CSV table of C-alpha atoms in Angstrom, one decimal:
chain,number,residue,atom,x,y,z
A,1336,SER,CA,116.3,99.1,66.6
A,1337,GLN,CA,111.9,100.0,66.3
A,1338,GLN,CA,113.0,100.9,63.0
A,1339,LYS,CA,115.4,97.3,62.1
A,1340,VAL,CA,111.7,95.2,63.1
A,1341,VAL,CA,108.6,97.7,61.3
A,1342,GLU,CA,110.9,97.5,57.8
A,1343,ARG,CA,111.7,93.8,56.9
A,1344,ASN,CA,110.2,91.4,55.4
A,1345,TRP,CA,109.8,88.6,58.1
A,1346,ASN,CA,109.2,84.6,57.5
A,1347,GLY,CA,106.1,84.1,59.7
A,1348,PRO,CA,104.8,86.0,62.8
A,1349,VAL,CA,107.0,88.2,65.5
A,1350,ARG,CA,106.7,89.2,68.8
A,1351,VAL,CA,108.2,92.7,69.3
A,1352,LEU,CA,108.3,93.2,73.3
A,1353,GLY,CA,109.5,96.1,75.3
A,1354,GLY,CA,108.8,98.4,78.3
A,1355,ALA,CA,106.4,101.5,78.8
A,1356,GLY,CA,107.4,104.1,76.4
A,1357,THR,CA,110.2,102.5,73.9
A,1358,GLY,CA,107.4,103.0,70.8
A,1359,LYS,CA,106.2,100.1,70.7
A,1360,THR,CA,103.2,101.1,69.2
A,1361,VAL,CA,104.6,103.3,67.5
A,1362,ALA,CA,106.1,100.1,65.7
A,1363,ALA,CA,103.6,98.8,65.2
A,1364,ILE,CA,101.4,101.6,63.6
A,1365,HIS,CA,104.4,101.7,61.3
A,1366,ARG,CA,104.5,98.9,60.9
A,1367,ALA,CA,100.5,98.8,59.0
A,1368,LYS,CA,102.1,102.2,56.9
A,1369,TRP,CA,104.7,100.0,56.1
A,1370,LEU,CA,102.9,96.9,54.5
A,1371,VAL,CA,100.0,98.0,52.9
A,1372,GLN,CA,102.9,100.7,50.7
A,1373,ASN,CA,105.7,98.5,49.9
A,1374,VAL,CA,104.3,94.5,50.8
A,1375,PHE,CA,100.8,93.5,50.3
A,1376,ILE,CA,99.7,96.4,47.8
A,1377,ASN,CA,96.8,94.7,45.3
A,1378,GLY,CA,94.0,97.7,46.4
A,1379,LYS,CA,92.0,94.0,47.4
A,1380,ASP,CA,94.6,92.9,50.0
A,1381,ARG,CA,93.6,94.3,53.9
A,1382,ILE,CA,96.0,94.9,57.4
A,1383,LEU,CA,94.0,93.7,60.7
A,1384,PHE,CA,95.2,96.6,62.8
A,1385,THR,CA,94.0,94.6,66.9
A,1386,THR,CA,93.8,95.5,70.1
A,1387,PHE,CA,91.9,94.2,72.9
A,1388,THR,CA,90.0,97.5,74.2
A,1389,ARG,CA,88.5,100.1,72.3
A,1390,ASN,CA,90.4,102.9,73.8
A,1391,LEU,CA,93.3,101.9,72.1
A,1392,SER,CA,91.6,101.2,68.1
A,1393,ALA,CA,89.7,104.4,69.3
A,1394,ASP,CA,93.2,106.4,69.8
A,1395,ILE,CA,95.7,103.9,67.4
A,1396,GLN,CA,92.6,104.4,64.4
A,1397,GLU,CA,93.0,108.5,64.9
A,1398,ASN,CA,97.4,108.1,65.2
A,1399,LEU,CA,97.4,106.0,62.5
A,1400,SER,CA,95.4,109.1,60.1
A,1401,LYS,CA,98.0,111.1,60.9
A,1402,ILE,CA,101.0,109.0,59.0
A,1403,CYS,CA,98.7,107.1,57.0
A,1404,SER,CA,96.4,108.5,52.7
A,1405,ARG,CA,92.9,107.9,52.3
A,1406,GLU,CA,93.6,105.1,50.2
A,1407,MET,CA,96.6,103.3,52.9
A,1408,MET,CA,93.8,103.7,55.3
A,1409,ARG,CA,90.5,102.3,53.9
A,1410,ARG,CA,93.4,99.5,53.7
A,1411,ILE,CA,93.8,99.3,57.6
A,1412,GLU,CA,90.9,97.7,59.5
A,1413,VAL,CA,91.7,99.1,62.7
A,1414,VAL,CA,89.2,97.7,65.4
A,1415,ASN,CA,89.3,95.8,69.3
A,1416,LEU,CA,89.4,91.8,69.0
A,1417,ASP,CA,85.9,92.1,71.1
A,1418,ARG,CA,84.0,94.2,68.5
A,1419,TRP,CA,85.2,92.2,65.9
A,1420,VAL,CA,84.2,89.3,66.8
A,1421,ALA,CA,80.5,90.2,67.0
A,1422,GLY,CA,80.2,91.9,63.9
A,1423,PHE,CA,81.6,88.9,62.2
A,1424,LEU,CA,79.2,86.3,64.1
A,1425,LYS,CA,77.0,88.6,63.7
A,1426,LYS,CA,76.9,88.7,59.9
A,1427,ASN,CA,76.9,84.4,60.3
A,1428,GLY,CA,73.1,84.7,62.1
A,1429,TYR,CA,74.7,84.0,65.6
A,1430,ASP,CA,71.6,84.3,68.1
A,1431,TYR,CA,73.7,84.4,71.2
A,1432,LYS,CA,74.2,88.2,73.4
A,1433,ILE,CA,78.0,88.2,73.9
A,1434,ASP,CA,77.8,89.3,77.4
A,1435,TYR,CA,80.8,91.1,79.4
A,1436,GLY,CA,79.9,90.2,83.2
A,1437,TYR,CA,77.6,92.8,82.9
A,1438,ARG,CA,74.9,90.0,83.3
A,1439,THR,CA,76.2,87.1,84.9
A,1440,GLU,CA,76.6,87.7,87.9
A,1441,PRO,CA,73.0,86.7,89.2
A,1442,LEU,CA,73.5,83.6,87.1
A,1443,TRP,CA,76.1,82.8,89.2
A,1444,ASN,CA,74.3,82.9,92.4
A,1445,LYS,CA,71.8,81.4,91.0
A,1446,ALA,CA,74.5,78.6,90.3
A,1447,LEU,CA,76.2,78.4,93.6
A,1448,ASP,CA,72.9,77.3,95.0
A,1449,LEU,CA,73.9,73.7,93.7
A,1450,VAL,CA,77.3,74.0,95.8
A,1451,PRO,CA,77.8,71.0,97.7
A,1452,SER,CA,77.1,71.7,101.5
A,1453,GLU,CA,80.2,70.3,102.5
A,1454,LEU,CA,82.6,72.7,100.1
A,1455,ASP,CA,83.4,76.1,102.0
A,1456,PHE,CA,84.3,78.0,98.4
A,1457,ASP,CA,83.1,81.2,97.9
A,1458,LEU,CA,82.6,82.6,94.0
A,1459,SER,CA,85.3,84.0,93.7
A,1460,PHE,CA,86.6,80.8,93.9
A,1461,TYR,CA,84.5,79.7,90.9
A,1462,ARG,CA,85.2,82.8,88.5
A,1463,GLU,CA,88.7,81.9,88.8
A,1464,GLU,CA,88.3,78.1,88.1
A,1465,TRP,CA,86.2,79.1,85.9
A,1466,GLU,CA,88.6,82.4,83.5
A,1467,ARG,CA,91.6,80.3,84.2
A,1468,VAL,CA,91.1,76.7,83.4
A,1469,ILE,CA,87.5,76.2,82.6
A,1470,GLN,CA,87.3,78.9,79.2
A,1471,PRO,CA,91.0,78.6,79.0
A,1472,GLN,CA,90.8,75.5,77.4
A,1473,ALA,CA,87.3,75.1,76.3
A,1474,ILE,CA,86.1,72.5,79.2
A,1475,THR,CA,82.1,71.5,78.3
A,1476,SER,CA,82.3,67.7,80.5
A,1477,ALA,CA,82.9,66.4,83.5
A,1478,GLU,CA,84.9,64.0,82.3
A,1479,ASP,CA,87.4,66.6,80.2
A,1480,TYR,CA,87.1,68.7,83.7
A,1481,MET,CA,89.1,65.5,85.8
A,1482,LYS,CA,92.4,65.8,83.1
A,1483,ALA,CA,92.9,69.8,82.8
A,1484,SER,CA,95.5,70.9,84.0
A,1485,ARG,CA,95.3,73.1,86.8
A,1486,VAL,CA,99.0,74.4,86.7
A,1487,GLY,CA,98.8,77.9,88.9
A,1488,ARG,CA,95.9,77.3,90.8
A,1489,GLY,CA,96.3,78.3,94.6
A,1490,VAL,CA,94.1,75.3,96.4
A,1491,ARG,CA,94.4,71.3,95.1
A,1492,LEU,CA,91.3,69.9,94.2
A,1493,ASN,CA,91.1,65.3,94.2
A,1494,ARG,CA,88.7,63.5,91.5
A,1495,LYS,CA,86.3,64.0,94.2
A,1496,THR,CA,85.6,67.4,94.8
A,1497,ARG,CA,86.8,67.9,90.9
A,1498,LYS,CA,83.4,66.5,90.7
A,1499,ALA,CA,81.3,68.7,92.7
A,1500,VAL,CA,82.6,71.5,91.6
A,1501,TRP,CA,82.0,70.6,88.4
A,1502,THR,CA,77.5,71.1,88.9
A,1503,VAL,CA,77.9,74.8,90.0
A,1504,PHE,CA,79.8,75.0,85.9
A,1505,GLU,CA,77.3,72.7,83.8
A,1506,GLU,CA,74.2,74.4,85.7
A,1507,TYR,CA,75.9,78.5,85.0
A,1508,ARG,CA,76.9,76.9,81.8
A,1509,ALA,CA,73.3,75.9,81.4
A,1510,LEU,CA,71.8,79.9,83.0
A,1511,LEU,CA,74.3,81.0,80.0
A,1512,ASN,CA,71.8,78.9,77.3
A,1513,GLU,CA,68.7,79.0,78.8
A,1514,HIS,CA,68.9,83.4,77.9
A,1515,GLY,CA,70.9,83.6,75.2
A,1516,LEU,CA,74.0,84.7,76.2
A,1517,ARG,CA,77.7,83.9,75.5
A,1518,GLU,CA,80.9,85.1,77.6
A,1519,GLY,CA,83.5,86.9,75.5
A,1520,ASN,CA,85.7,83.4,75.4
A,1521,ASP,CA,82.5,82.2,73.8
A,1522,ALA,CA,82.0,83.9,71.1
A,1523,MET,CA,85.9,83.7,70.0
A,1524,ARG,CA,86.1,80.5,70.5
A,1525,ASP,CA,82.6,79.8,68.8
A,1526,ALA,CA,84.2,82.8,66.1
A,1527,ARG,CA,86.6,80.6,65.2
A,1528,LEU,CA,84.7,77.2,65.4
A,1529,LEU,CA,82.9,79.2,61.9
A,1530,LEU,CA,86.1,80.1,59.8
A,1531,GLU,CA,87.6,76.4,60.1
A,1532,ARG,CA,83.8,74.9,59.1
A,1533,LYS,CA,83.2,77.1,56.9
A,1534,LYS,CA,87.0,77.5,55.2
A,1535,GLU,CA,86.4,80.5,55.0
A,1536,ILE,CA,89.1,83.5,53.7
A,1537,LEU,CA,89.3,86.0,55.1
A,1538,PRO,CA,90.7,89.5,52.7
A,1539,TYR,CA,93.2,89.8,55.6
A,1540,LYS,CA,97.2,89.8,54.2
A,1541,ALA,CA,98.5,90.7,57.9
A,1542,ILE,CA,97.3,90.5,61.3
A,1543,ILE,CA,98.6,93.9,63.9
A,1544,VAL,CA,98.2,92.8,67.6
A,1545,ASP,CA,99.1,96.0,70.0
A,1546,GLU,CA,99.2,94.9,74.2
A,1547,ALA,CA,99.4,91.8,73.2
A,1548,GLN,CA,99.6,90.3,77.0
A,1549,ASP,CA,96.5,91.5,77.5
A,1550,MET,CA,94.6,89.1,75.8
A,1551,GLY,CA,94.1,85.3,76.0
A,1552,ILE,CA,94.2,81.6,75.0
A,1553,GLN,CA,91.1,82.2,73.1
A,1554,ALA,CA,92.1,85.4,71.4
A,1555,PHE,CA,95.1,84.0,69.7
A,1556,LYS,CA,93.6,81.4,68.9
A,1557,LEU,CA,91.3,83.0,66.2
A,1558,ILE,CA,93.8,85.8,65.4
A,1559,ARG,CA,96.3,82.4,64.3
A,1560,GLN,CA,93.0,80.7,62.6
A,1561,MET,CA,92.6,84.3,61.1
A,1562,ILE,CA,95.1,83.0,58.7
A,1563,PRO,CA,95.6,79.9,58.9
A,1564,GLU,CA,98.7,79.3,57.6
A,1565,GLU,CA,102.5,81.1,58.4
A,1566,LYS,CA,103.1,83.1,55.8
A,1567,LYS,CA,106.1,85.4,55.2
A,1568,ASN,CA,104.5,89.1,57.4
A,1569,ASP,CA,101.2,87.1,58.2
A,1570,LEU,CA,101.8,87.9,62.4
A,1571,PHE,CA,103.1,91.2,63.9
A,1572,ILE,CA,102.6,91.3,67.9
A,1573,VAL,CA,103.4,93.7,70.5
A,1574,GLY,CA,103.2,93.7,74.3
A,1575,ASP,CA,104.8,94.5,77.8
A,1576,ALA,CA,103.4,91.2,80.4
A,1577,HIS,CA,104.8,93.9,83.2
A,1578,GLN,CA,101.2,96.2,81.7
A,1579,ARG,CA,99.0,94.1,82.1
A,1580,ILE,CA,96.0,95.4,83.9
A,1581,TYR,CA,93.9,93.0,82.9
A,1582,ARG,CA,94.0,88.7,83.6
A,1583,HIS,CA,94.9,86.9,81.1
A,1584,LYS,CA,97.8,85.2,80.5
A,1585,VAL,CA,99.5,83.1,77.0
A,1586,VAL,CA,101.7,80.7,75.4
A,1587,LEU,CA,101.9,81.6,71.4
A,1588,GLY,CA,103.3,78.9,70.4
A,1589,GLN,CA,100.1,76.5,72.1
A,1590,CYS,CA,97.9,78.8,70.5
A,1591,GLY,CA,99.8,78.0,67.1
A,1592,ILE,CA,101.8,81.2,66.9
A,1593,ASN,CA,105.3,79.7,66.0
A,1594,ILE,CA,108.0,82.6,67.1
A,1595,ARG,CA,110.8,81.0,67.3
A,1596,GLY,CA,113.6,83.4,65.5
A,1597,ARG,CA,111.2,86.0,65.5
A,1598,GLY,CA,111.3,87.4,68.6
A,1599,ARG,CA,113.1,91.4,69.3
A,1600,LYS,CA,113.4,93.5,72.2
A,1601,LEU,CA,113.1,97.3,72.7
A,1602,ARG,CA,115.4,98.7,75.0
A,1603,ILE,CA,115.9,102.7,74.8
A,1604,ASN,CA,112.8,104.6,76.6
A,1605,TYR,CA,111.9,107.8,74.5
A,1606,ARG,CA,109.0,109.3,76.8
A,1607,THR,CA,110.0,109.2,80.1
A,1608,THR,CA,112.4,110.6,82.2
A,1609,ASP,CA,115.2,107.9,83.3
A,1610,GLU,CA,114.1,109.0,87.2
A,1611,THR,CA,110.2,108.2,86.9
A,1612,ARG,CA,111.4,104.9,84.4
A,1613,LYS,CA,114.0,103.8,88.1
A,1614,TRP,CA,110.0,104.8,90.3
A,1615,ALA,CA,107.9,103.0,87.8
A,1616,VAL,CA,110.5,100.0,87.7
A,1617,GLY,CA,111.0,100.0,91.3
A,1618,LEU,CA,106.9,99.0,91.8
A,1619,LEU,CA,107.3,95.4,90.3
A,1620,LYS,CA,111.5,94.5,91.7
A,1621,GLY,CA,111.2,90.9,92.4
A,1622,ILE,CA,108.4,90.1,90.8
A,1623,LYS,CA,108.3,87.4,87.7
A,1624,VAL,CA,106.7,88.5,84.6
A,1625,ASP,CA,106.6,86.0,81.1
A,1626,ASP,CA,107.4,87.0,77.7
A,1627,LEU,CA,104.0,85.6,76.1
A,1628,ASP,CA,105.5,82.8,75.1
A,1629,GLY,CA,106.5,80.6,77.7
A,1630,GLY,CA,109.6,82.2,79.3
A,1631,THR,CA,110.5,84.7,81.1
A,1632,ASP,CA,111.0,88.4,80.5
A,1633,ASP,CA,112.9,90.8,82.6
A,1634,GLN,CA,113.9,94.9,81.9
A,1635,LYS,CA,117.6,94.6,81.1
A,1636,GLY,CA,119.0,97.2,79.4
A,1637,TYR,CA,116.1,99.0,79.7
A,1638,LYS,CA,116.8,103.1,79.9
A,1639,ALA,CA,115.5,105.9,79.4
A,1640,LEU,CA,117.1,108.8,77.7
A,1641,LEU,CA,115.5,111.9,79.1
A,1642,HIS,CA,116.8,113.6,83.0
A,1643,GLY,CA,114.2,115.1,85.2
A,1644,THR,CA,113.5,115.0,89.3
A,1645,MET,CA,112.2,111.6,90.5
A,1646,PRO,CA,108.4,111.2,91.1
A,1647,ASP,CA,106.9,113.5,93.7
A,1648,VAL,CA,105.0,111.6,96.1
A,1649,ARG,CA,102.9,113.4,98.8
A,1650,TYR,CA,100.2,112.4,101.6
A,1651,PHE,CA,97.6,114.5,102.8
A,1652,ASN,CA,95.8,114.0,106.3
A,1653,ASN,CA,92.6,114.2,104.1
A,1654,PHE,CA,90.8,114.9,101.0
A,1655,GLN,CA,90.9,118.4,100.6
A,1656,GLU,CA,94.0,118.6,101.8
A,1657,GLU,CA,95.7,116.7,98.8
A,1658,VAL,CA,93.3,118.7,96.5
A,1659,SER,CA,94.6,122.0,97.1
A,1660,PHE,CA,98.1,120.8,96.9
A,1661,ILE,CA,96.9,119.3,93.1
A,1662,ALA,CA,95.2,123.0,92.8
A,1663,GLU,CA,98.0,124.6,93.1
A,1664,TYR,CA,100.6,122.2,91.4
A,1665,ILE,CA,97.8,122.8,88.5
A,1666,GLU,CA,98.0,127.0,88.9
A,1667,LYS,CA,102.0,127.1,88.7
A,1668,ILE,CA,102.1,124.5,85.4
A,1669,LYS,CA,99.6,126.9,84.1
A,1670,ASN,CA,101.4,130.2,85.1
A,1671,GLU,CA,104.3,128.7,83.4
A,1672,THR,CA,103.2,126.9,80.6
A,1673,GLY,CA,100.5,129.0,79.6
A,1674,SER,CA,98.1,125.7,79.6
A,1675,ILE,CA,97.0,122.4,81.3
A,1676,LYS,CA,95.9,120.2,78.2
A,1677,GLU,CA,99.2,118.7,78.7
A,1678,VAL,CA,98.3,117.6,83.0
A,1679,CYS,CA,96.8,114.3,83.3
A,1680,LEU,CA,95.0,113.5,86.1
A,1681,VAL,CA,95.1,109.9,87.1
A,1682,ALA,CA,92.4,107.7,89.5
A,1683,ARG,CA,92.0,103.5,89.7
A,1684,THR,CA,87.9,103.8,89.7
A,1685,ASN,CA,85.4,105.5,87.8
A,1686,ASN,CA,83.7,107.1,91.2
A,1687,LEU,CA,86.7,108.4,92.6
A,1688,LEU,CA,87.5,110.2,89.3
A,1689,LYS,CA,83.8,111.9,89.2
A,1690,GLN,CA,85.3,113.2,93.0
A,1691,TYR,CA,87.6,114.7,91.9
A,1692,GLU,CA,86.1,116.8,88.5
A,1693,SER,CA,83.4,118.0,91.4
A,1694,ALA,CA,86.2,119.4,93.5
A,1695,ILE,CA,89.2,120.4,90.6
A,1696,SER,CA,86.5,122.2,88.5
A,1697,ALA,CA,84.8,124.0,91.5
A,1698,LYS,CA,88.1,125.7,91.6
A,1699,GLY,CA,88.2,127.3,88.4
A,1700,PHE,CA,90.0,124.8,86.1
A,1701,GLU,CA,88.0,123.3,82.7
A,1702,ILE,CA,88.0,120.4,82.3
A,1703,TYR,CA,88.5,117.4,79.9
A,1704,LEU,CA,86.8,114.2,80.7
A,1705,VAL,CA,89.4,111.3,79.0
A,1706,ARG,CA,85.8,109.1,77.3
A,1707,ARG,CA,85.7,105.0,76.9
A,1708,SER,CA,85.9,104.4,74.1
A,1709,GLU,CA,86.7,107.3,72.2
A,1710,ALA,CA,89.9,108.7,70.6
A,1711,GLU,CA,91.0,111.8,73.3
A,1712,ASP,CA,90.8,114.6,70.7
A,1713,ARG,CA,94.1,116.8,71.2
A,1714,SER,CA,93.0,120.4,70.7
A,1715,SER,CA,90.6,120.7,72.8
A,1716,PRO,CA,91.2,122.9,76.2
A,1717,GLY,CA,91.5,122.1,80.2
A,1718,LEU,CA,93.6,119.3,82.3
A,1719,ARG,CA,92.6,115.7,81.4
A,1720,LEU,CA,91.1,112.9,83.6
A,1721,ALA,CA,91.1,109.4,83.5
A,1722,THR,CA,91.7,106.3,84.4
A,1723,MET,CA,94.2,103.9,84.8
A,1724,HIS,CA,92.4,101.5,82.7
A,1725,ARG,CA,91.8,105.0,80.0
A,1726,VAL,CA,95.5,106.2,80.1
A,1727,LYS,CA,97.0,103.3,78.6
A,1728,GLY,CA,98.2,103.8,75.7
A,1729,LEU,CA,98.0,107.5,75.8
A,1730,GLU,CA,101.2,109.8,76.9
A,1731,PHE,CA,101.0,113.8,78.8
A,1732,ASP,CA,104.1,116.0,80.4
A,1733,ARG,CA,102.3,115.8,83.8
A,1734,VAL,CA,100.6,113.6,85.4
A,1735,ILE,CA,99.3,113.6,89.0
A,1736,ILE,CA,98.1,110.0,90.1
A,1737,ALA,CA,95.8,110.8,92.3
A,1738,GLY,CA,93.9,109.1,95.3
A,1739,VAL,CA,96.9,106.8,95.9
A,1740,ASN,CA,95.3,105.5,99.3
A,1741,GLU,CA,94.8,102.0,101.2
A,1742,GLY,CA,92.2,100.3,99.3
A,1743,VAL,CA,92.4,102.2,96.4
A,1744,VAL,CA,94.8,101.0,95.2
A,1745,PRO,CA,95.2,98.2,95.8
A,1746,PHE,CA,91.4,98.4,95.0
A,1747,GLU,CA,90.1,95.9,97.4
A,1748,GLY,CA,86.9,93.9,95.8
A,1749,THR,CA,90.0,92.4,93.0
A,1750,GLY,CA,91.0,89.6,94.6
A,1751,THR,CA,94.2,91.5,97.0
A,1752,ASN,CA,92.1,89.1,99.8
A,1753,SER,CA,90.8,86.1,98.4
A,1754,SER,CA,91.9,83.6,100.7
A,1755,ASP,CA,93.9,81.8,97.4
A,1756,PRO,CA,97.5,82.6,97.4
A,1757,ILE,CA,98.3,82.6,93.8
A,1758,ILE,CA,94.4,84.4,93.6
A,1759,LYS,CA,96.4,87.6,96.2
A,1760,ARG,CA,99.5,87.5,94.4
A,1761,GLU,CA,98.8,88.3,90.9
A,1762,SER,CA,96.6,90.3,91.8
A,1763,GLU,CA,98.4,92.4,93.5
A,1764,VAL,CA,101.2,91.8,90.4
A,1765,HIS,CA,97.8,93.3,88.2
A,1766,GLU,CA,97.4,96.4,91.2
A,1767,ARG,CA,101.1,97.2,90.4
A,1768,ALA,CA,101.2,97.4,86.8
A,1769,LEU,CA,98.1,99.7,87.2
A,1770,LEU,CA,100.1,102.5,88.9
A,1771,TYR,CA,103.3,101.7,86.4
A,1772,VAL,CA,101.3,101.6,83.6
A,1773,SER,CA,100.1,105.6,84.8
A,1774,ALA,CA,103.2,106.2,85.8
A,1775,THR,CA,105.1,105.9,83.6
A,1776,ARG,CA,101.9,107.8,81.6
A,1777,ALA,CA,103.7,111.3,82.0
A,1778,LYS,CA,107.3,112.5,79.5
A,1779,LYS,CA,108.6,115.2,82.1
A,1780,GLU,CA,106.5,115.2,85.8
A,1781,VAL,CA,104.6,112.5,87.4
A,1782,VAL,CA,103.1,113.6,91.1
A,1783,VAL,CA,101.6,111.1,93.2
A,1784,THR,CA,99.1,111.4,96.0
A,1785,SER,CA,97.0,109.7,98.3
A,1786,PHE,CA,95.2,110.4,102.0
A,1787,GLY,CA,94.8,109.6,104.9
A,1788,LYS,CA,96.3,106.2,104.9
A,1789,ALA,CA,98.5,105.6,102.4
A,1790,SER,CA,99.0,102.4,99.7
A,1791,ARG,CA,101.0,100.3,101.0
A,1792,PHE,CA,102.7,100.6,97.2
A,1793,LEU,CA,104.3,103.9,98.2
A,1794,ASN,CA,105.6,102.8,101.6
A,1795,GLN,CA,109.2,102.3,99.6
A,1796,TRP,CA,109.4,105.1,98.6
A,1797,ASN,CA,109.7,108.6,100.7
A,1798,TYR,CA,106.7,110.8,101.0
A,1799,GLN,CA,106.4,114.1,102.0
A,1800,LEU,CA,103.8,115.7,104.5
A,1801,LYS,CA,102.4,118.6,103.9
A,1802,ALA,CA,101.6,120.6,106.6
A,1803,VAL,CA,98.4,121.7,107.2
């Protein structure tokens, strides 16, 4: 099924769905090679391969270089979309600095000084409203906000309340301008409008999008504008909303991308054991997932060919006990295989990962930290350590998911304690998706550990209490 999707002259945009391990990224990589080899063979033809994060683009560049000649690689540009946008705008004399949330917190706090006393919404409400309503719909005036769709928001606002709320957004936008800042969504919109206005023809004959579930409306509107007219083999989009770990939801048709009759699905998991697949799928049981185009997706027919043991879920009284068990497990694998570089320890946050790095290296094990924005060097020795976000797109023989404690998974402050029921539910789904993604990186075994109070996500599974 991968080959049928890859080696075909499609009449327009294609969307390929598939659960973890079904080879979506592999298909996308081979699609890029097939296109430069068989379709766009002129030396001036270019293929853009884009992703949401820099991590994935680094990994994809590495994997593409293994199957493509130097000449092919010269014609395939691999870059995450934010970086492409920054480069394009800089080339065109863009005056703003693009910010991804690092410098906007004080601006939000200042804008909140204008909140009318009768409103009791907290900062999270305004930020969510901004990210889910204002930015996707490119709303720039109070009048537009009065008419805007707020489908999917848990708090209803009448006209009077909208007018009051708008004063905060108006002030925040003014503060962004005052500081010479633009958010990522603004930059994507500005890049698209610049392309429209200049009628600039980019060199790309095709664009391949990996991890499409993490891209938003402005991203796909820009991608459509990069190749403004629908053509044969123009867009190849792969994704899986079960693995959505960033809060972006999109309907491709509303972005000018028509995939009707060109939606395909991969169902065979070639990476994990079926036992791991079942455990991971169980984390998302009963959760409705979209198909990136306004419909729903499911995992019917999704199966793995390999078999092994069920994930080993363990609970410990404290961090020291947990680390002792992890060290014993790593030592066991080292004795059995002679190496631990095919074992990856995954944690929810960078701070937690640093604690494991310190504790495990103190036990005498060599550590290899899989860093943000850098491709993993597969030849380097050492136990791999990565955050749940960074491990996306990678695979290892064995994965240890450590510190799956209540308050960590789901992580406090991500919206799981929001008073808005929709935000609360969606935040919990994203946290479950992170655990799903982490488990499905393993080809052979998964070990899940927690200490103190175990995450409520683990309540559905029987876990063992290790004696002190």
